[in-house]
Amino acid sequence: MTTKHILNVLTGLLLLTSLFSTRSRGVDKGLSQTLNIVTVAETKSLQEVTLKSAAQDFLVGVAVNPLRVKDSMYKKFYRQEFNSITAENAMKMKSILKGIDSNGNLIYDWTRSDIIVDFAESNNINVHGHALIWHESIPDFLQGFSGTNKEFELLIKTYVTDVVTRYKGKVGSWDVVNEAIGDNTSTLRNSLFLERMGEDYVKKCFQYARNADASVKLLYNDYNLVSDQKKQEGTFALIDHLKKNNLIDGVGYQMHINFDAPSKSEIQSATNQIVKRKLLVHFSELDVKVNPNGNINQFSKQRALAQRNKVQDVVSVYNDIPKAYKYALTIWGLKDNDSWIITRYGNKDWPLLFDDSFTKKEAYQGFIDALD
Ligand code: GLA
């Protein structure tokens, strides 16, 4: 029970006491007014607010993996709080594409991705597909691919087509390409896809996905799009090109951010860049580091509150987006100790909305407060 709920119950009790004293004095007007207030207070306290119930017109997502969607405790929270999921790794190329057989056919392993899609299907949860093309998830056999560029391109076309086709009607959206633009630059980062397929590789991949499923939403996803201006410019040049060709439906801002940056107005103006292009906005991988400089050893009350405020900023910017351009706000994991940030950066950190024992944090309340 949150402090807010306890307060609601206490308010209810106080009002009930005053109701009885009013009744004994027989003052009718006072009685009916008090009755209304009691009803509201009681109803509020009995309702269990969840992330998805607080968000009225957008999906609330969480990053999952195949083991967790089979674990009863995780499952309980996924079902209760979220109506969308993203596979943290299980739907990336490295997880699915295993090689080429002697007839030249691609060898797939759908085990991990199917577990996630099946879980979503049986629980009426949306799946955001992540990610068809990403320079950090290339199977080893493909890194050393000895065929021609044309053969490479055909292989990628087949891969994108097969994956999108397999999950047609089951996956609501795809990150077609993840992180194509370099850091502090407006140009494409160097990658195997750029080398083998040329400058137009992003457009080609969006086209393959569009051809495979005309109704799935297609998104471009990247990090630091709020704070890195050059990267933002390059990204929007790419996006405008895709939009002109009617190949893109939305943009994912990953939102791996810090407790003290970026500011609400920076998030707001970067978000406007998507909205003014009439594209869907996905805040796709939200987590908020509280120890980016490694200067704390314990999660202090002060950092917890700063994190709560930052989450509130993010959610309130998201909530202000016109309804037509809202899609989903996805949190990059459930519990603090599940987060990739701890392994990646080495510092202790507490970046998510639930603590290690599945308890809601201040940050959770920040999410709810933004939508009150
Ligand atoms: C990037 C990718 C994600 C994931 C995170 C780390 O943001 O888009 O798929 O790998 O890094 O968890």
mmCIF file of C-alpha atoms and ligand atoms in Angstrom:
data_model
loop_
_atom_site.group_PDB
_atom_site.id
_atom_site.type_symbol
_atom_site.label_atom_id
_atom_site.label_comp_id
_atom_site.label_asym_id
_atom_site.label_seq_id
_atom_site.Cartn_x
_atom_site.Cartn_y
_atom_site.Cartn_z
ATOM 1 C CA MET A 1 0.000 0.000 0.000
ATOM 2 C CA THR A 2 1.448 3.414 -0.916
ATOM 3 C CA THR A 3 1.470 6.450 1.368
ATOM 4 C CA LYS A 4 -1.174 7.919 -0.896
ATOM 5 C CA HIS A 5 -3.460 4.932 -0.314
ATOM 6 C CA ILE A 6 -2.946 5.046 3.436
ATOM 7 C CA LEU A 7 -3.806 8.752 3.386
ATOM 8 C CA ASN A 8 -6.932 8.012 1.372
ATOM 9 C CA VAL A 9 -8.068 5.388 3.893
ATOM 10 C CA LEU A 10 -7.419 7.779 6.826
ATOM 11 C CA THR A 11 -9.331 10.542 5.038
ATOM 12 C CA GLY A 12 -12.190 8.108 4.505
ATOM 13 C CA LEU A 13 -12.237 7.163 8.208
ATOM 14 C CA LEU A 14 -12.166 10.801 9.337
ATOM 15 C CA LEU A 15 -15.003 11.663 7.010
ATOM 16 C CA LEU A 16 -17.021 8.669 8.231
ATOM 17 C CA THR A 17 -16.586 9.882 11.822
ATOM 18 C CA SER A 18 -17.770 13.349 10.828
ATOM 19 C CA LEU A 19 -20.671 11.765 8.939
ATOM 20 C CA PHE A 20 -21.918 10.063 12.095
ATOM 21 C CA SER A 21 -21.631 13.226 14.192
ATOM 22 C CA THR A 22 -23.423 15.207 11.469
ATOM 23 C CA ARG A 23 -26.158 12.577 11.331
ATOM 24 C CA SER A 24 -26.736 12.666 15.086
ATOM 25 C CA ARG A 25 -27.263 16.413 14.799
ATOM 26 C CA GLY A 26 -29.682 15.762 11.937
ATOM 27 C CA VAL A 27 -28.337 18.441 9.554
ATOM 28 C CA ASP A 28 -29.511 17.166 6.163
ATOM 29 C CA LYS A 29 -27.501 19.402 3.808
ATOM 30 C CA GLY A 30 -24.239 18.672 5.644
ATOM 31 C CA LEU A 31 -25.094 14.986 5.596
ATOM 32 C CA SER A 32 -25.536 14.681 1.839
ATOM 33 C CA GLN A 33 -22.387 16.713 1.101
ATOM 34 C CA THR A 34 -20.354 14.564 3.457
ATOM 35 C CA LEU A 35 -21.769 11.397 1.927
ATOM 36 C CA ASN A 36 -20.510 12.401 -1.527
ATOM 37 C CA ILE A 37 -17.023 13.054 -0.241
ATOM 38 C CA VAL A 38 -16.943 9.740 1.608
ATOM 39 C CA THR A 39 -17.926 7.872 -1.542
ATOM 40 C CA VAL A 40 -15.136 9.501 -3.568
ATOM 41 C CA ALA A 41 -12.523 8.919 -0.873
ATOM 42 C CA GLU A 42 -13.539 5.282 -0.427
ATOM 43 C CA THR A 43 -13.621 4.548 -4.135
ATOM 44 C CA LYS A 44 -10.160 6.018 -4.665
ATOM 45 C CA SER A 45 -8.646 4.085 -1.790
ATOM 46 C CA LEU A 46 -10.100 0.791 -2.974
ATOM 47 C CA GLN A 47 -8.901 1.163 -6.535
ATOM 48 C CA GLU A 48 -5.450 -0.275 -7.168
ATOM 49 C CA VAL A 49 -3.730 2.186 -9.480
ATOM 50 C CA THR A 50 -1.345 0.544 -11.935
ATOM 51 C CA LEU A 51 0.934 1.993 -14.585
ATOM 52 C CA LYS A 52 -1.314 0.866 -17.404
ATOM 53 C CA SER A 53 -4.521 2.034 -15.744
ATOM 54 C CA ALA A 54 -2.998 5.464 -15.072
ATOM 55 C CA ALA A 55 -1.996 5.835 -18.730
ATOM 56 C CA GLN A 56 -5.306 6.373 -20.458
ATOM 57 C CA ASP A 57 -4.349 6.726 -24.102
ATOM 58 C CA PHE A 58 -0.979 5.087 -24.568
ATOM 59 C CA LEU A 59 0.573 1.683 -23.975
ATOM 60 C CA VAL A 60 2.935 1.105 -21.068
ATOM 61 C CA GLY A 61 5.650 -1.382 -21.913
ATOM 62 C CA VAL A 62 8.456 -3.290 -20.216
ATOM 63 C CA ALA A 63 11.557 -5.068 -21.509
ATOM 64 C CA VAL A 64 11.389 -8.825 -20.884
ATOM 65 C CA ASN A 65 13.312 -11.998 -21.540
ATOM 66 C CA PRO A 66 12.087 -15.571 -22.132
ATOM 67 C CA LEU A 67 12.975 -16.810 -18.626
ATOM 68 C CA ARG A 68 11.136 -14.004 -16.900
ATOM 69 C CA VAL A 69 7.917 -14.380 -18.887
ATOM 70 C CA LYS A 70 7.811 -17.931 -17.485
ATOM 71 C CA ASP A 71 8.469 -16.913 -13.874
ATOM 72 C CA SER A 72 5.275 -16.609 -11.829
ATOM 73 C CA MET A 73 6.338 -13.535 -9.848
ATOM 74 C CA TYR A 74 7.459 -11.567 -12.941
ATOM 75 C CA LYS A 75 4.388 -12.706 -14.820
ATOM 76 C CA LYS A 76 2.148 -11.341 -12.091
ATOM 77 C CA PHE A 77 3.737 -7.876 -12.383
ATOM 78 C CA TYR A 78 3.874 -7.888 -16.175
ATOM 79 C CA ARG A 79 0.176 -8.673 -16.390
ATOM 80 C CA GLN A 80 -0.819 -6.270 -13.669
ATOM 81 C CA GLU A 81 1.183 -3.203 -14.693
ATOM 82 C CA PHE A 82 1.850 -3.384 -18.429
ATOM 83 C CA ASN A 83 0.019 -3.782 -21.733
ATOM 84 C CA SER A 84 3.042 -3.905 -24.019
ATOM 85 C CA ILE A 85 6.377 -5.761 -23.978
ATOM 86 C CA THR A 86 9.682 -5.546 -25.805
ATOM 87 C CA ALA A 87 12.155 -8.425 -25.921
ATOM 88 C CA GLU A 88 15.384 -7.076 -24.425
ATOM 89 C CA ASN A 89 17.463 -9.368 -26.667
ATOM 90 C CA ALA A 90 15.439 -12.380 -27.801
ATOM 91 C CA MET A 91 14.125 -10.871 -31.037
ATOM 92 C CA LYS A 92 17.441 -9.498 -32.252
ATOM 93 C CA MET A 93 19.273 -11.031 -35.198
ATOM 94 C CA LYS A 94 21.879 -12.759 -33.055
ATOM 95 C CA SER A 95 19.166 -14.656 -31.177
ATOM 96 C CA ILE A 96 17.202 -15.706 -34.257
ATOM 97 C CA LEU A 97 19.569 -16.163 -37.204
ATOM 98 C CA LYS A 98 21.897 -19.114 -36.752
ATOM 99 C CA GLY A 99 23.487 -19.789 -40.137
ATOM 100 C CA ILE A 100 22.993 -20.901 -43.729
ATOM 101 C CA ASP A 101 22.429 -24.531 -44.706
ATOM 102 C CA SER A 102 24.036 -26.327 -47.637
ATOM 103 C CA ASN A 103 21.170 -25.294 -49.940
ATOM 104 C CA GLY A 104 21.713 -21.657 -49.131
ATOM 105 C CA ASN A 105 18.640 -21.401 -46.875
ATOM 106 C CA LEU A 106 18.780 -19.413 -43.661
ATOM 107 C CA ILE A 107 18.697 -21.372 -40.412
ATOM 108 C CA TYR A 108 16.483 -19.871 -37.733
ATOM 109 C CA ASP A 109 15.962 -20.510 -34.046
ATOM 110 C CA TRP A 110 12.582 -19.153 -33.029
ATOM 111 C CA THR A 111 12.556 -20.674 -29.549
ATOM 112 C CA ARG A 112 13.247 -17.543 -27.514
ATOM 113 C CA SER A 113 11.276 -15.098 -29.630
ATOM 114 C CA ASP A 114 8.254 -17.430 -29.769
ATOM 115 C CA ILE A 115 8.165 -17.706 -25.962
ATOM 116 C CA ILE A 116 7.814 -13.938 -25.722
ATOM 117 C CA VAL A 117 5.262 -13.561 -28.491
ATOM 118 C CA ASP A 118 3.202 -16.490 -27.118
ATOM 119 C CA PHE A 119 3.200 -14.951 -23.634
ATOM 120 C CA ALA A 120 1.936 -11.663 -25.043
ATOM 121 C CA GLU A 121 -0.683 -13.334 -27.169
ATOM 122 C CA SER A 122 -2.124 -15.370 -24.340
ATOM 123 C CA ASN A 123 -2.243 -12.335 -22.057
ATOM 124 C CA ASN A 124 -3.558 -9.836 -24.572
ATOM 125 C CA ILE A 125 -0.371 -7.762 -24.395
ATOM 126 C CA ASN A 126 1.074 -5.814 -27.335
ATOM 127 C CA VAL A 127 4.530 -6.791 -28.634
ATOM 128 C CA HIS A 128 6.928 -4.126 -29.828
ATOM 129 C CA GLY A 129 9.421 -5.987 -32.043
ATOM 130 C CA HIS A 130 13.029 -5.016 -31.335
ATOM 131 C CA ALA A 131 15.128 -4.884 -33.482
ATOM 132 C CA LEU A 132 15.448 -6.229 -37.035
ATOM 133 C CA ILE A 133 18.738 -4.529 -37.930
ATOM 134 C CA TRP A 134 21.294 -3.473 -35.312
ATOM 135 C CA HIS A 135 25.062 -3.253 -35.793
ATOM 136 C CA GLU A 136 25.620 -4.754 -32.328
ATOM 137 C CA SER A 137 23.620 -7.903 -32.965
ATOM 138 C CA ILE A 138 25.181 -9.548 -35.979
ATOM 139 C CA PRO A 139 25.682 -13.343 -35.813
ATOM 140 C CA ASP A 140 29.337 -14.368 -36.045
ATOM 141 C CA PHE A 141 28.861 -16.298 -39.294
ATOM 142 C CA LEU A 142 27.568 -13.121 -40.929
ATOM 143 C CA GLN A 143 30.461 -10.960 -39.770
ATOM 144 C CA GLY A 144 32.737 -13.119 -41.879
ATOM 145 C CA PHE A 145 30.289 -13.595 -44.753
ATOM 146 C CA SER A 146 32.270 -14.539 -47.841
ATOM 147 C CA GLY A 147 29.562 -13.948 -50.479
ATOM 148 C CA THR A 148 29.167 -10.884 -52.682
ATOM 149 C CA ASN A 149 27.434 -7.673 -51.592
ATOM 150 C CA LYS A 150 24.429 -8.675 -53.689
ATOM 151 C CA GLU A 151 24.223 -11.991 -51.848
ATOM 152 C CA PHE A 152 24.545 -10.201 -48.533
ATOM 153 C CA GLU A 153 21.695 -7.869 -49.442
ATOM 154 C CA LEU A 154 19.491 -10.770 -50.498
ATOM 155 C CA LEU A 155 20.225 -12.514 -47.207
ATOM 156 C CA ILE A 156 19.160 -9.420 -45.240
ATOM 157 C CA LYS A 157 16.052 -9.062 -47.375
ATOM 158 C CA THR A 158 15.137 -12.690 -46.703
ATOM 159 C CA TYR A 159 15.810 -12.315 -42.994
ATOM 160 C CA VAL A 160 13.683 -9.178 -42.562
ATOM 161 C CA THR A 161 10.891 -10.659 -44.680
ATOM 162 C CA ASP A 162 10.859 -13.971 -42.782
ATOM 163 C CA VAL A 163 10.872 -12.433 -39.316
ATOM 164 C CA VAL A 164 8.188 -9.863 -40.067
ATOM 165 C CA THR A 165 6.063 -12.478 -41.828
ATOM 166 C CA ARG A 166 6.336 -14.971 -38.979
ATOM 167 C CA TYR A 167 4.992 -12.464 -36.468
ATOM 168 C CA LYS A 168 2.456 -10.782 -38.734
ATOM 169 C CA GLY A 169 -0.640 -9.958 -36.699
ATOM 170 C CA LYS A 170 1.183 -10.790 -33.455
ATOM 171 C CA VAL A 171 3.663 -7.935 -33.260
ATOM 172 C CA GLY A 172 2.233 -4.419 -33.297
ATOM 173 C CA SER A 173 5.380 -2.577 -34.330
ATOM 174 C CA TRP A 174 9.028 -3.112 -35.237
ATOM 175 C CA ASP A 175 12.202 -1.180 -34.692
ATOM 176 C CA VAL A 176 13.394 -1.801 -38.218
ATOM 177 C CA VAL A 177 16.802 -0.247 -37.706
ATOM 178 C CA ASN A 178 18.360 0.527 -34.335
ATOM 179 C CA GLU A 179 21.099 3.133 -33.796
ATOM 180 C CA ALA A 180 22.143 3.826 -37.393
ATOM 181 C CA ILE A 181 23.491 7.345 -36.781
ATOM 182 C CA GLY A 182 26.912 7.830 -35.176
ATOM 183 C CA ASP A 183 27.672 9.753 -31.965
ATOM 184 C CA ASN A 184 28.257 13.517 -32.192
ATOM 185 C CA THR A 185 27.802 13.384 -35.925
ATOM 186 C CA SER A 186 24.920 13.586 -38.376
ATOM 187 C CA THR A 187 26.085 10.729 -40.573
ATOM 188 C CA LEU A 188 25.504 6.995 -40.620
ATOM 189 C CA ARG A 189 27.813 5.057 -38.313
ATOM 190 C CA ASN A 190 30.145 2.651 -39.978
ATOM 191 C CA SER A 191 28.678 -0.856 -39.960
ATOM 192 C CA LEU A 192 28.578 -4.078 -41.894
ATOM 193 C CA PHE A 193 25.199 -3.026 -43.316
ATOM 194 C CA LEU A 194 26.565 0.277 -44.590
ATOM 195 C CA GLU A 195 29.649 -1.410 -46.073
ATOM 196 C CA ARG A 196 27.717 -4.196 -47.797
ATOM 197 C CA MET A 197 24.462 -2.498 -48.790
ATOM 198 C CA GLY A 198 25.456 1.137 -49.236
ATOM 199 C CA GLU A 199 24.065 4.463 -47.971
ATOM 200 C CA ASP A 200 20.500 3.434 -48.683
ATOM 201 C CA TYR A 201 20.542 0.359 -46.480
ATOM 202 C CA VAL A 202 18.130 1.827 -43.923
ATOM 203 C CA LYS A 203 15.554 2.622 -46.587
ATOM 204 C CA LYS A 204 15.962 -0.821 -48.132
ATOM 205 C CA CYS A 205 15.298 -2.530 -44.806
ATOM 206 C CA PHE A 206 12.188 -0.426 -44.138
ATOM 207 C CA GLN A 207 10.968 -1.340 -47.616
ATOM 208 C CA TYR A 208 11.477 -5.090 -46.968
ATOM 209 C CA ALA A 209 9.530 -4.796 -43.717
ATOM 210 C CA ARG A 210 6.739 -2.783 -45.352
ATOM 211 C CA ASN A 211 6.427 -5.331 -48.155
ATOM 212 C CA ALA A 212 6.228 -8.194 -45.666
ATOM 213 C CA ASP A 213 3.479 -6.620 -43.552
ATOM 214 C CA ALA A 214 1.699 -3.511 -44.725
ATOM 215 C CA SER A 215 -0.086 -2.928 -41.431
ATOM 216 C CA VAL A 216 2.637 -3.348 -38.792
ATOM 217 C CA LYS A 217 4.012 -0.022 -37.508
ATOM 218 C CA LEU A 218 7.600 0.632 -38.536
ATOM 219 C CA LEU A 219 9.889 2.654 -36.277
ATOM 220 C CA TYR A 220 13.429 3.980 -36.215
ATOM 221 C CA ASN A 221 15.029 3.743 -32.745
ATOM 222 C CA ASP A 222 18.116 5.459 -31.298
ATOM 223 C CA TYR A 223 19.742 6.772 -28.105
ATOM 224 C CA ASN A 224 20.843 10.264 -27.009
ATOM 225 C CA LEU A 225 18.438 11.904 -29.421
ATOM 226 C CA VAL A 226 17.525 14.440 -26.757
ATOM 227 C CA SER A 227 21.050 15.444 -25.790
ATOM 228 C CA ASP A 228 23.130 14.970 -28.963
ATOM 229 C CA GLN A 229 22.085 17.729 -31.382
ATOM 230 C CA LYS A 230 24.179 16.524 -34.312
ATOM 231 C CA LYS A 231 22.845 13.028 -33.971
ATOM 232 C CA GLN A 232 19.325 14.426 -33.773
ATOM 233 C CA GLU A 233 19.832 16.394 -37.012
ATOM 234 C CA GLY A 234 21.195 13.359 -38.854
ATOM 235 C CA THR A 235 18.396 11.195 -37.536
ATOM 236 C CA PHE A 236 15.698 13.558 -38.710
ATOM 237 C CA ALA A 237 17.277 13.883 -42.150
ATOM 238 C CA LEU A 238 17.085 10.087 -42.369
ATOM 239 C CA ILE A 239 13.554 10.004 -41.007
ATOM 240 C CA ASP A 240 12.338 12.689 -43.408
ATOM 241 C CA HIS A 241 13.717 10.647 -46.278
ATOM 242 C CA LEU A 242 11.849 7.569 -45.050
ATOM 243 C CA LYS A 243 8.679 9.569 -44.452
ATOM 244 C CA LYS A 244 8.741 10.990 -47.965
ATOM 245 C CA ASN A 245 8.713 7.419 -49.214
ATOM 246 C CA ASN A 246 5.913 6.482 -46.821
ATOM 247 C CA LEU A 247 8.061 3.886 -45.096
ATOM 248 C CA ILE A 248 8.071 5.007 -41.468
ATOM 249 C CA ASP A 249 5.333 5.314 -38.821
ATOM 250 C CA GLY A 250 7.209 6.365 -35.739
ATOM 251 C CA VAL A 251 10.394 7.148 -33.864
ATOM 252 C CA GLY A 252 11.766 5.558 -30.706
ATOM 253 C CA TYR A 253 13.714 7.687 -28.248
ATOM 254 C CA GLN A 254 15.460 5.159 -26.043
ATOM 255 C CA MET A 255 15.598 7.452 -22.970
ATOM 256 C CA HIS A 256 18.504 5.922 -21.087
ATOM 257 C CA ILE A 257 18.844 9.068 -19.000
ATOM 258 C CA ASN A 258 20.224 10.378 -15.703
ATOM 259 C CA PHE A 259 18.512 11.606 -12.551
ATOM 260 C CA ASP A 260 19.635 15.168 -13.337
ATOM 261 C CA ALA A 261 19.624 15.322 -17.145
ATOM 262 C CA PRO A 262 18.296 15.948 -19.706
ATOM 263 C CA SER A 263 15.903 18.649 -18.523
ATOM 264 C CA LYS A 264 12.174 18.525 -19.008
ATOM 265 C CA SER A 265 12.309 21.302 -21.623
ATOM 266 C CA GLU A 266 15.032 19.488 -23.572
ATOM 267 C CA ILE A 267 12.921 16.326 -23.606
ATOM 268 C CA GLN A 268 9.926 18.400 -24.609
ATOM 269 C CA SER A 269 11.568 20.110 -27.575
ATOM 270 C CA ALA A 270 13.149 16.898 -28.870
ATOM 271 C CA THR A 271 9.738 15.223 -28.659
ATOM 272 C CA ASN A 272 8.181 18.063 -30.640
ATOM 273 C CA GLN A 273 10.538 17.192 -33.485
ATOM 274 C CA ILE A 274 8.696 13.897 -33.894
ATOM 275 C CA VAL A 275 5.220 15.289 -33.368
ATOM 276 C CA LYS A 276 5.630 18.052 -35.917
ATOM 277 C CA ARG A 277 6.455 15.389 -38.489
ATOM 278 C CA LYS A 278 3.186 13.638 -37.633
ATOM 279 C CA LEU A 279 4.901 10.444 -36.547
ATOM 280 C CA LEU A 280 4.227 8.188 -33.565
ATOM 281 C CA VAL A 281 6.426 8.733 -30.528
ATOM 282 C CA HIS A 282 7.808 5.765 -28.609
ATOM 283 C CA PHE A 283 9.842 6.391 -25.457
ATOM 284 C CA SER A 284 11.289 2.968 -25.952
ATOM 285 C CA GLU A 285 13.869 2.078 -23.267
ATOM 286 C CA LEU A 286 13.337 4.298 -20.243
ATOM 287 C CA ASP A 287 15.678 3.933 -17.287
ATOM 288 C CA VAL A 288 17.028 6.648 -15.027
ATOM 289 C CA LYS A 289 20.547 6.245 -13.641
ATOM 290 C CA VAL A 290 20.951 7.649 -10.146
ATOM 291 C CA ASN A 291 24.678 6.984 -9.885
ATOM 292 C CA PRO A 292 26.153 7.892 -13.282
ATOM 293 C CA ASN A 293 29.365 9.218 -11.697
ATOM 294 C CA GLY A 294 29.760 6.457 -9.159
ATOM 295 C CA ASN A 295 29.691 8.869 -6.210
ATOM 296 C CA ILE A 296 27.151 7.041 -4.013
ATOM 297 C CA ASN A 297 27.249 3.611 -2.401
ATOM 298 C CA GLN A 298 23.677 3.453 -1.276
ATOM 299 C CA PHE A 299 20.467 4.569 -2.848
ATOM 300 C CA SER A 300 19.814 7.781 -0.878
ATOM 301 C CA LYS A 301 16.403 9.346 -0.264
ATOM 302 C CA GLN A 302 17.623 12.419 -2.134
ATOM 303 C CA ARG A 303 18.474 10.452 -5.291
ATOM 304 C CA ALA A 304 15.223 8.506 -4.999
ATOM 305 C CA LEU A 305 13.295 11.778 -5.048
ATOM 306 C CA ALA A 306 15.375 13.204 -7.889
ATOM 307 C CA GLN A 307 14.685 10.035 -9.867
ATOM 308 C CA ARG A 308 10.992 10.323 -9.085
ATOM 309 C CA ASN A 309 10.984 13.900 -10.426
ATOM 310 C CA LYS A 310 12.813 12.891 -13.594
ATOM 311 C CA VAL A 311 10.391 10.036 -14.260
ATOM 312 C CA GLN A 312 7.545 12.456 -13.653
ATOM 313 C CA ASP A 313 9.082 14.899 -16.193
ATOM 314 C CA VAL A 314 9.400 12.182 -18.824
ATOM 315 C CA VAL A 315 5.904 10.816 -18.341
ATOM 316 C CA SER A 316 4.331 14.242 -18.283
ATOM 317 C CA VAL A 317 6.075 15.225 -21.543
ATOM 318 C CA TYR A 318 4.851 11.957 -23.023
ATOM 319 C CA ASN A 319 1.330 12.492 -21.778
ATOM 320 C CA ASP A 320 1.190 15.964 -23.362
ATOM 321 C CA ILE A 321 1.757 14.545 -26.845
ATOM 322 C CA PRO A 322 -1.421 14.813 -28.950
ATOM 323 C CA LYS A 323 -3.290 11.524 -28.788
ATOM 324 C CA ALA A 324 -2.795 10.751 -32.486
ATOM 325 C CA TYR A 325 0.994 10.554 -32.019
ATOM 326 C CA LYS A 326 1.124 8.630 -28.784
ATOM 327 C CA TYR A 327 2.107 4.986 -28.998
ATOM 328 C CA ALA A 328 3.927 3.584 -25.991
ATOM 329 C CA LEU A 329 6.247 4.387 -23.149
ATOM 330 C CA THR A 330 8.418 1.368 -22.421
ATOM 331 C CA ILE A 331 10.490 0.870 -19.271
ATOM 332 C CA TRP A 332 13.745 -0.993 -19.784
ATOM 333 C CA GLY A 333 13.155 -3.745 -17.234
ATOM 334 C CA LEU A 334 11.100 -4.347 -14.116
ATOM 335 C CA LYS A 335 13.451 -4.445 -11.088
ATOM 336 C CA ASP A 336 16.601 -2.479 -10.359
ATOM 337 C CA ASN A 337 18.835 -5.531 -10.139
ATOM 338 C CA ASP A 338 17.685 -6.814 -13.543
ATOM 339 C CA SER A 339 18.967 -3.737 -15.341
ATOM 340 C CA TRP A 340 21.697 -3.876 -17.991
ATOM 341 C CA ILE A 341 23.135 -0.671 -16.506
ATOM 342 C CA ILE A 342 24.725 -2.460 -13.583
ATOM 343 C CA THR A 343 26.651 -4.872 -15.789
ATOM 344 C CA ARG A 344 27.450 -2.294 -18.452
ATOM 345 C CA TYR A 345 28.721 0.553 -16.265
ATOM 346 C CA GLY A 346 30.011 -1.283 -13.222
ATOM 347 C CA ASN A 347 28.635 1.320 -10.754
ATOM 348 C CA LYS A 348 25.941 0.383 -8.317
ATOM 349 C CA ASP A 349 22.703 1.790 -9.620
ATOM 350 C CA TRP A 350 18.950 1.707 -9.119
ATOM 351 C CA PRO A 351 17.514 2.739 -12.490
ATOM 352 C CA LEU A 352 13.986 1.258 -12.623
ATOM 353 C CA LEU A 353 10.542 1.632 -10.998
ATOM 354 C CA PHE A 354 10.644 -1.446 -8.738
ATOM 355 C CA ASP A 355 13.351 -2.390 -6.248
ATOM 356 C CA ASP A 356 15.059 -5.785 -6.050
ATOM 357 C CA SER A 357 12.153 -7.263 -4.083
ATOM 358 C CA PHE A 358 9.385 -6.124 -6.450
ATOM 359 C CA THR A 359 8.449 -3.134 -4.268
ATOM 360 C CA LYS A 360 7.297 0.058 -5.951
ATOM 361 C CA LYS A 361 9.818 2.880 -5.645
ATOM 362 C CA GLU A 362 9.374 6.644 -5.485
ATOM 363 C CA ALA A 363 9.993 6.579 -9.235
ATOM 364 C CA TYR A 364 6.839 4.501 -9.670
ATOM 365 C CA GLN A 365 4.886 7.208 -7.882
ATOM 366 C CA GLY A 366 6.483 9.824 -10.169
ATOM 367 C CA PHE A 367 5.024 7.939 -13.138
ATOM 368 C CA ILE A 368 1.553 7.889 -11.566
ATOM 369 C CA ASP A 369 1.706 11.523 -10.421
ATOM 370 C CA ALA A 370 2.463 12.706 -13.941
ATOM 371 C CA LEU A 371 -0.865 11.240 -15.035
ATOM 372 C CA ASP A 372 -3.039 12.329 -12.097
HETATM 373 C C1 GLA B 1 20.491 -0.520 -26.505
HETATM 374 C C2 GLA B 1 19.645 -1.448 -27.340
HETATM 375 C C3 GLA B 1 18.851 -2.377 -26.472
HETATM 376 C C4 GLA B 1 19.667 -2.960 -25.355
HETATM 377 C C5 GLA B 1 20.274 -1.861 -24.568
HETATM 378 C C6 GLA B 1 20.979 -2.427 -23.397
HETATM 379 O O1 GLA B 1 19.778 0.529 -26.005
HETATM 380 O O2 GLA B 1 18.730 -0.793 -28.166
HETATM 381 O O3 GLA B 1 18.349 -3.415 -27.229
HETATM 382 O O4 GLA B 1 20.649 -3.808 -25.859
HETATM 383 O O5 GLA B 1 21.130 -1.138 -25.426
HETATM 384 O O6 GLA B 1 20.130 -3.300 -22.688
#
